[in-house]
Coordinates of C-alpha atoms and ligand atoms in Angstrom, one line a residue:
M1 CA 12.6 29.2 6.1
S2 CA 13.8 29.1 2.4
A3 CA 12.9 25.1 2.5
L4 CA 9.7 26.6 3.8
F5 CA 9.5 28.6 0.8
S6 CA 10.3 26.4 -1.8
R7 CA 8.2 23.5 -0.9
K8 CA 4.9 25.9 -1.0
K9 CA 5.8 27.2 -4.3
K10 CA 6.4 23.5 -5.1
D11 CA 2.6 22.7 -3.7
K12 CA 1.5 26.0 -5.5
T13 CA 2.6 24.9 -8.9
I14 CA 0.9 21.2 -8.2
D15 CA -2.6 22.1 -7.4
M16 CA -2.3 23.9 -10.7
K17 CA -1.2 20.8 -13.0
F18 CA -3.4 18.2 -11.1
D19 CA -6.7 17.8 -13.4
E20 CA -8.6 14.7 -11.9
S21 CA -10.3 14.7 -15.6
L22 CA -7.1 12.9 -16.6
G23 CA -7.5 10.1 -14.9
I24 CA -6.8 8.9 -11.6
P25 CA -5.2 5.4 -10.8
K26 CA -7.8 2.9 -10.2
H27 CA -5.9 0.9 -8.1
I28 CA -2.5 2.6 -6.4
A29 CA 0.5 0.7 -4.4
I30 CA 2.5 2.6 -2.3
I31 CA 6.2 1.0 -0.1
M32 CA 5.8 3.3 2.4
D33 CA 9.4 3.6 3.7
G34 CA 11.6 6.4 5.3
N35 CA 10.2 5.9 8.5
G36 CA 13.2 5.2 10.8
R37 CA 14.9 7.7 8.8
W38 CA 12.4 10.6 9.2
A39 CA 12.7 9.8 13.6
Q40 CA 16.7 9.3 13.1
K41 CA 16.4 13.2 11.7
R42 CA 14.8 14.2 14.6
K43 CA 16.9 12.6 17.2
L44 CA 13.5 10.4 18.1
P45 CA 13.3 6.7 18.7
R46 CA 12.4 4.2 15.4
I47 CA 9.1 4.0 16.3
A48 CA 7.8 8.0 16.5
G49 CA 8.5 7.0 13.0
H50 CA 6.0 4.2 12.5
K51 CA 4.1 6.2 14.5
E52 CA 4.0 9.7 12.1
G53 CA 3.9 6.5 9.5
M54 CA 0.4 5.7 10.7
N55 CA -0.4 9.4 10.7
A56 CA 0.4 9.8 7.1
V57 CA -1.9 6.2 6.0
K58 CA -4.8 8.1 7.9
K59 CA -4.3 11.3 5.9
I60 CA -3.5 10.2 2.5
T61 CA -6.5 7.1 2.5
K62 CA -8.9 9.9 3.1
V63 CA -7.3 11.8 0.3
A64 CA -7.0 8.9 -2.2
S65 CA -10.7 8.1 -1.3
K66 CA -11.3 11.6 -2.5
F67 CA -10.2 11.9 -5.9
G68 CA -11.5 8.8 -6.5
V69 CA -9.3 5.5 -6.0
K70 CA -10.5 2.5 -5.9
I71 CA -8.2 0.2 -4.2
L72 CA -5.1 1.5 -2.2
T73 CA -3.1 -1.0 -0.8
L74 CA -0.4 0.2 1.8
Y75 CA 3.1 -2.3 2.4
A76 CA 2.8 -2.0 6.0
F77 CA 4.7 -5.3 6.9
S78 CA 6.4 -7.7 5.2
T79 CA 7.4 -11.3 5.8
E80 CA 11.3 -9.9 6.3
N81 CA 10.4 -7.5 8.6
W82 CA 10.2 -9.5 11.1
R83 CA 14.3 -9.4 11.1
R84 CA 13.7 -6.4 13.1
P85 CA 14.8 -5.9 16.5
D86 CA 11.7 -7.4 18.7
S87 CA 10.7 -3.9 19.8
E88 CA 10.4 -2.8 17.3
V89 CA 8.7 -5.6 15.8
K90 CA 5.9 -5.3 19.0
F91 CA 5.6 -1.9 18.1
L92 CA 4.7 -2.5 14.4
M93 CA 2.5 -5.1 15.7
K94 CA 0.3 -3.2 18.1
L95 CA 0.2 -0.8 14.9
P96 CA -2.9 -2.1 13.5
V97 CA -4.8 -2.0 16.9
D98 CA -4.0 1.4 17.3
F99 CA -4.8 2.6 14.0
F100 CA -8.0 0.7 13.8
D101 CA -9.1 1.6 17.3
S102 CA -8.8 5.4 16.6
F103 CA -10.2 5.2 12.7
V104 CA -12.5 2.3 12.0
P105 CA -15.3 5.3 12.7
D106 CA -13.7 8.0 9.9
L107 CA -13.5 4.5 7.6
I108 CA -17.2 3.7 7.9
K109 CA -17.7 8.0 7.4
E110 CA -15.6 7.6 4.3
N111 CA -17.5 4.5 3.0
V112 CA -13.7 2.9 2.8
K113 CA -13.3 -1.1 2.9
V114 CA -10.5 -2.5 4.9
N115 CA -8.8 -5.5 3.2
V116 CA -5.6 -7.3 4.8
M117 CA -3.7 -9.3 1.9
G118 CA -0.9 -11.4 3.9
Y119 CA -0.2 -14.2 6.8
I120 CA -2.7 -13.1 8.9
E121 CA -2.3 -16.6 10.6
D122 CA 0.8 -15.6 12.0
L123 CA 0.0 -12.5 13.1
P124 CA -0.3 -11.7 17.0
K125 CA -2.9 -12.8 18.9
H126 CA -4.1 -9.0 18.9
T127 CA -2.9 -8.1 15.7
K128 CA -4.7 -10.6 14.1
S129 CA -8.6 -9.9 16.2
A130 CA -8.1 -5.6 15.1
V131 CA -7.7 -6.5 11.4
L132 CA -10.4 -8.6 11.4
R133 CA -12.9 -6.9 13.3
A134 CA -11.9 -3.9 11.2
I135 CA -12.7 -6.1 8.3
E136 CA -16.2 -6.9 10.1
Q137 CA -16.9 -3.5 10.5
T138 CA -16.1 -2.1 7.1
K139 CA -16.9 -4.9 5.1
H140 CA -20.4 -3.2 4.3
N141 CA -18.5 -0.2 3.0
T142 CA -19.1 0.2 -1.1
G143 CA -16.1 2.8 -1.6
M144 CA -12.1 2.4 -1.5
I145 CA -10.7 -0.4 -0.6
L146 CA -8.3 -0.3 1.6
N147 CA -5.7 -3.0 1.2
F148 CA -3.0 -3.5 3.9
A149 CA -0.1 -5.8 2.5
F150 CA 0.4 -7.3 6.6
N151 CA 2.9 -10.1 6.8
Y152 CA 3.3 -10.3 2.9
G153 CA 6.2 -11.0 0.8
S154 CA 5.6 -11.3 -3.1
R155 CA 7.9 -14.8 -3.6
S156 CA 5.4 -16.2 -0.8
E157 CA 2.6 -15.6 -2.4
I158 CA 3.6 -16.6 -5.4
L159 CA 4.5 -20.1 -4.2
T160 CA 1.0 -20.7 -2.2
A161 CA -0.7 -19.8 -5.3
T162 CA 1.2 -22.5 -7.4
Q163 CA 0.6 -24.6 -4.4
K164 CA -2.6 -23.7 -4.5
I165 CA -2.9 -24.7 -8.5
A166 CA -1.0 -27.5 -8.4
K167 CA -3.1 -29.3 -5.6
Q168 CA -6.2 -28.7 -8.1
A169 CA -3.9 -30.5 -11.1
I170 CA -3.5 -33.2 -9.1
K171 CA -6.7 -34.1 -7.7
G172 CA -7.9 -34.0 -11.7
M173 CA -9.9 -30.5 -11.8
L174 CA -7.4 -28.6 -13.8
D175 CA -5.4 -29.7 -16.7
A176 CA -2.0 -28.6 -16.7
D177 CA -2.6 -27.3 -20.3
A178 CA -5.4 -25.3 -19.2
I179 CA -3.3 -22.8 -16.6
T180 CA -3.5 -19.5 -17.5
E181 CA -1.9 -16.1 -16.7
E182 CA -5.4 -15.5 -15.4
T183 CA -5.3 -18.9 -13.3
L184 CA -2.4 -17.3 -11.3
S185 CA -4.5 -14.2 -11.4
D186 CA -7.1 -15.5 -9.4
A187 CA -5.0 -17.7 -6.9
L188 CA -3.2 -14.5 -6.3
M189 CA -3.9 -12.6 -2.7
T190 CA -5.2 -10.2 -5.2
G191 CA -7.2 -11.9 -7.0
V192 CA -10.8 -11.2 -4.4
F193 CA -10.9 -8.0 -6.6
S194 CA -12.4 -8.2 -9.3
K195 CA -9.8 -8.6 -12.6
D196 CA -9.9 -4.9 -13.9
M197 CA -8.5 -3.8 -10.8
R198 CA -6.6 -6.3 -9.1
D199 CA -3.4 -5.2 -10.5
P200 CA -1.9 -1.5 -9.6
E201 CA -1.7 1.6 -12.3
L202 CA 0.4 2.9 -10.1
L203 CA 2.8 1.7 -7.7
I204 CA 4.8 4.2 -5.5
R205 CA 8.1 4.3 -2.9
S206 CA 8.5 7.1 -0.5
S207 CA 12.0 8.0 0.9
G208 CA 14.5 7.4 -2.7
E209 CA 15.5 3.6 -2.4
K210 CA 14.5 2.4 -6.2
R211 CA 13.5 -1.0 -4.9
I212 CA 10.6 -3.4 -5.2
S213 CA 11.5 -5.4 -2.0
N214 CA 9.3 -8.3 -2.7
F215 CA 5.9 -6.6 -3.3
L216 CA 3.4 -7.4 -5.8
L217 CA 5.9 -8.9 -8.1
W218 CA 3.9 -10.5 -10.6
Q219 CA 0.6 -7.8 -10.4
I220 CA 3.4 -5.0 -11.3
A221 CA 4.1 -6.0 -14.2
Y222 CA 2.9 -2.8 -16.1
S223 CA 2.6 -0.2 -13.7
E224 CA 4.1 3.0 -13.4
L225 CA 6.8 3.4 -11.5
Y226 CA 6.9 6.3 -9.1
F227 CA 9.7 6.9 -6.3
T228 CA 10.2 10.2 -4.8
N229 CA 13.0 11.3 -1.8
E230 CA 10.4 12.0 0.4
L231 CA 10.6 10.1 3.8
W232 CA 6.9 8.6 4.5
P233 CA 5.6 10.6 7.2
D234 CA 5.9 13.8 5.3
F235 CA 3.9 12.3 2.2
D236 CA 0.9 14.1 1.9
E237 CA -1.6 15.1 -0.3
H238 CA 0.7 17.0 -2.4
S239 CA 3.0 14.1 -2.9
L240 CA 0.1 12.4 -4.6
K241 CA -0.7 14.3 -6.6
R242 CA 2.5 14.7 -7.5
A243 CA 2.7 11.2 -8.5
I244 CA -0.6 10.9 -10.4
V245 CA 0.4 14.0 -12.0
S246 CA 3.5 12.1 -13.3
Y247 CA 1.6 8.8 -13.9
Q248 CA -1.0 11.4 -16.3
K249 CA 1.8 12.2 -18.3
R250 CA 3.2 8.9 -18.9
T251 CA 2.0 6.9 -22.0
R252 CA 0.9 3.1 -21.2
R253 CA 1.6 0.5 -24.3
F254 CA 1.9 -2.5 -22.2
G255 CA 4.0 -3.7 -24.6
G256 CA 2.5 -2.5 -28.1
V257 CA 3.0 0.8 -29.6
Ligands
FPP301 C1 9.6 1.1 5.7 O1 10.1 2.3 6.9 C2 8.0 0.7 6.8 C3 7.7 0.5 7.9 C4 8.3 -1.1 7.6 C5 6.4 0.3 8.5 C6 5.5 0.8 7.7 C7 4.6 1.3 8.8 C8 3.8 2.0 9.1 C9 3.7 3.2 7.6 C10 2.9 2.6 9.9 C11 1.6 2.1 9.1 C12 0.5 1.3 9.6 C13 -0.4 0.4 9.9 C14 -0.8 -0.5 10.3 C15 -1.2 1.8 10.3 P1 11.3 2.1 7.8 O2 11.4 1.7 9.2 O3 11.9 0.8 6.8 O4 12.1 3.6 7.4 P2 13.9 3.5 7.2 O5 14.4 2.7 5.6 O6 14.2 4.8 7.2 O7 15.1 2.7 8.2

């Protein structure tokens, strides 16, 4: 009861502090961590935590779109997550199918466009088809981009981009001295987004861990980092408001004074 009360009190405070006119980050990236611990606390199997995590994704997508976020990048499956038990990987590969089957009509209503960054060619057929179908079904939407990092790893992404650039240089299409930060930025998976939005202004990680876990290593060079102890399935509108208020209080100097 007291925990419930203090939570409500905290929420009320954040509602008063939250002011959209102080600036909403154009691009927010989230490491959605803590599904397993959320389930464990309830003596449920880990997959129950992932299912609830999927529901949190639905809620946060709508809230971020309502706040005017332009790109929401969510770390849904890393290139390292294949190391999990087979049954959990199988469940995580089925999640996009359930997610898009049930949520694409809402995405269309909200004018949200789906993008997926990652090595989707290595996904099981049913996962890959669900992802490609959702991209196709939402391709004309002009609102927020819901960008799933799925079978994504930042070091691999940088390697792939470097190989792409090296091949161009070998073919004589590019002079090695002409390779700039922009060349690499263009060659990364986020290169499909406009230049002013491809790097997130705000990176959030739930569950209390303070690690980056091979996520957007190049793109977060100047991002504000926000860590919360909340477990991902508990992350809601108020949690996002708290992260944005924290972001708004910071002065971004990009190395200047
Ligand atoms: C990390 O929590 C979470 C994941 C590896 C999976 C993220 C997936 C979702 C949030 C579901 C939504 C996905 C889609 C495609 C809509 P963890 O399992 O590492 O938690 P733990 O650290 O507490 O064990």
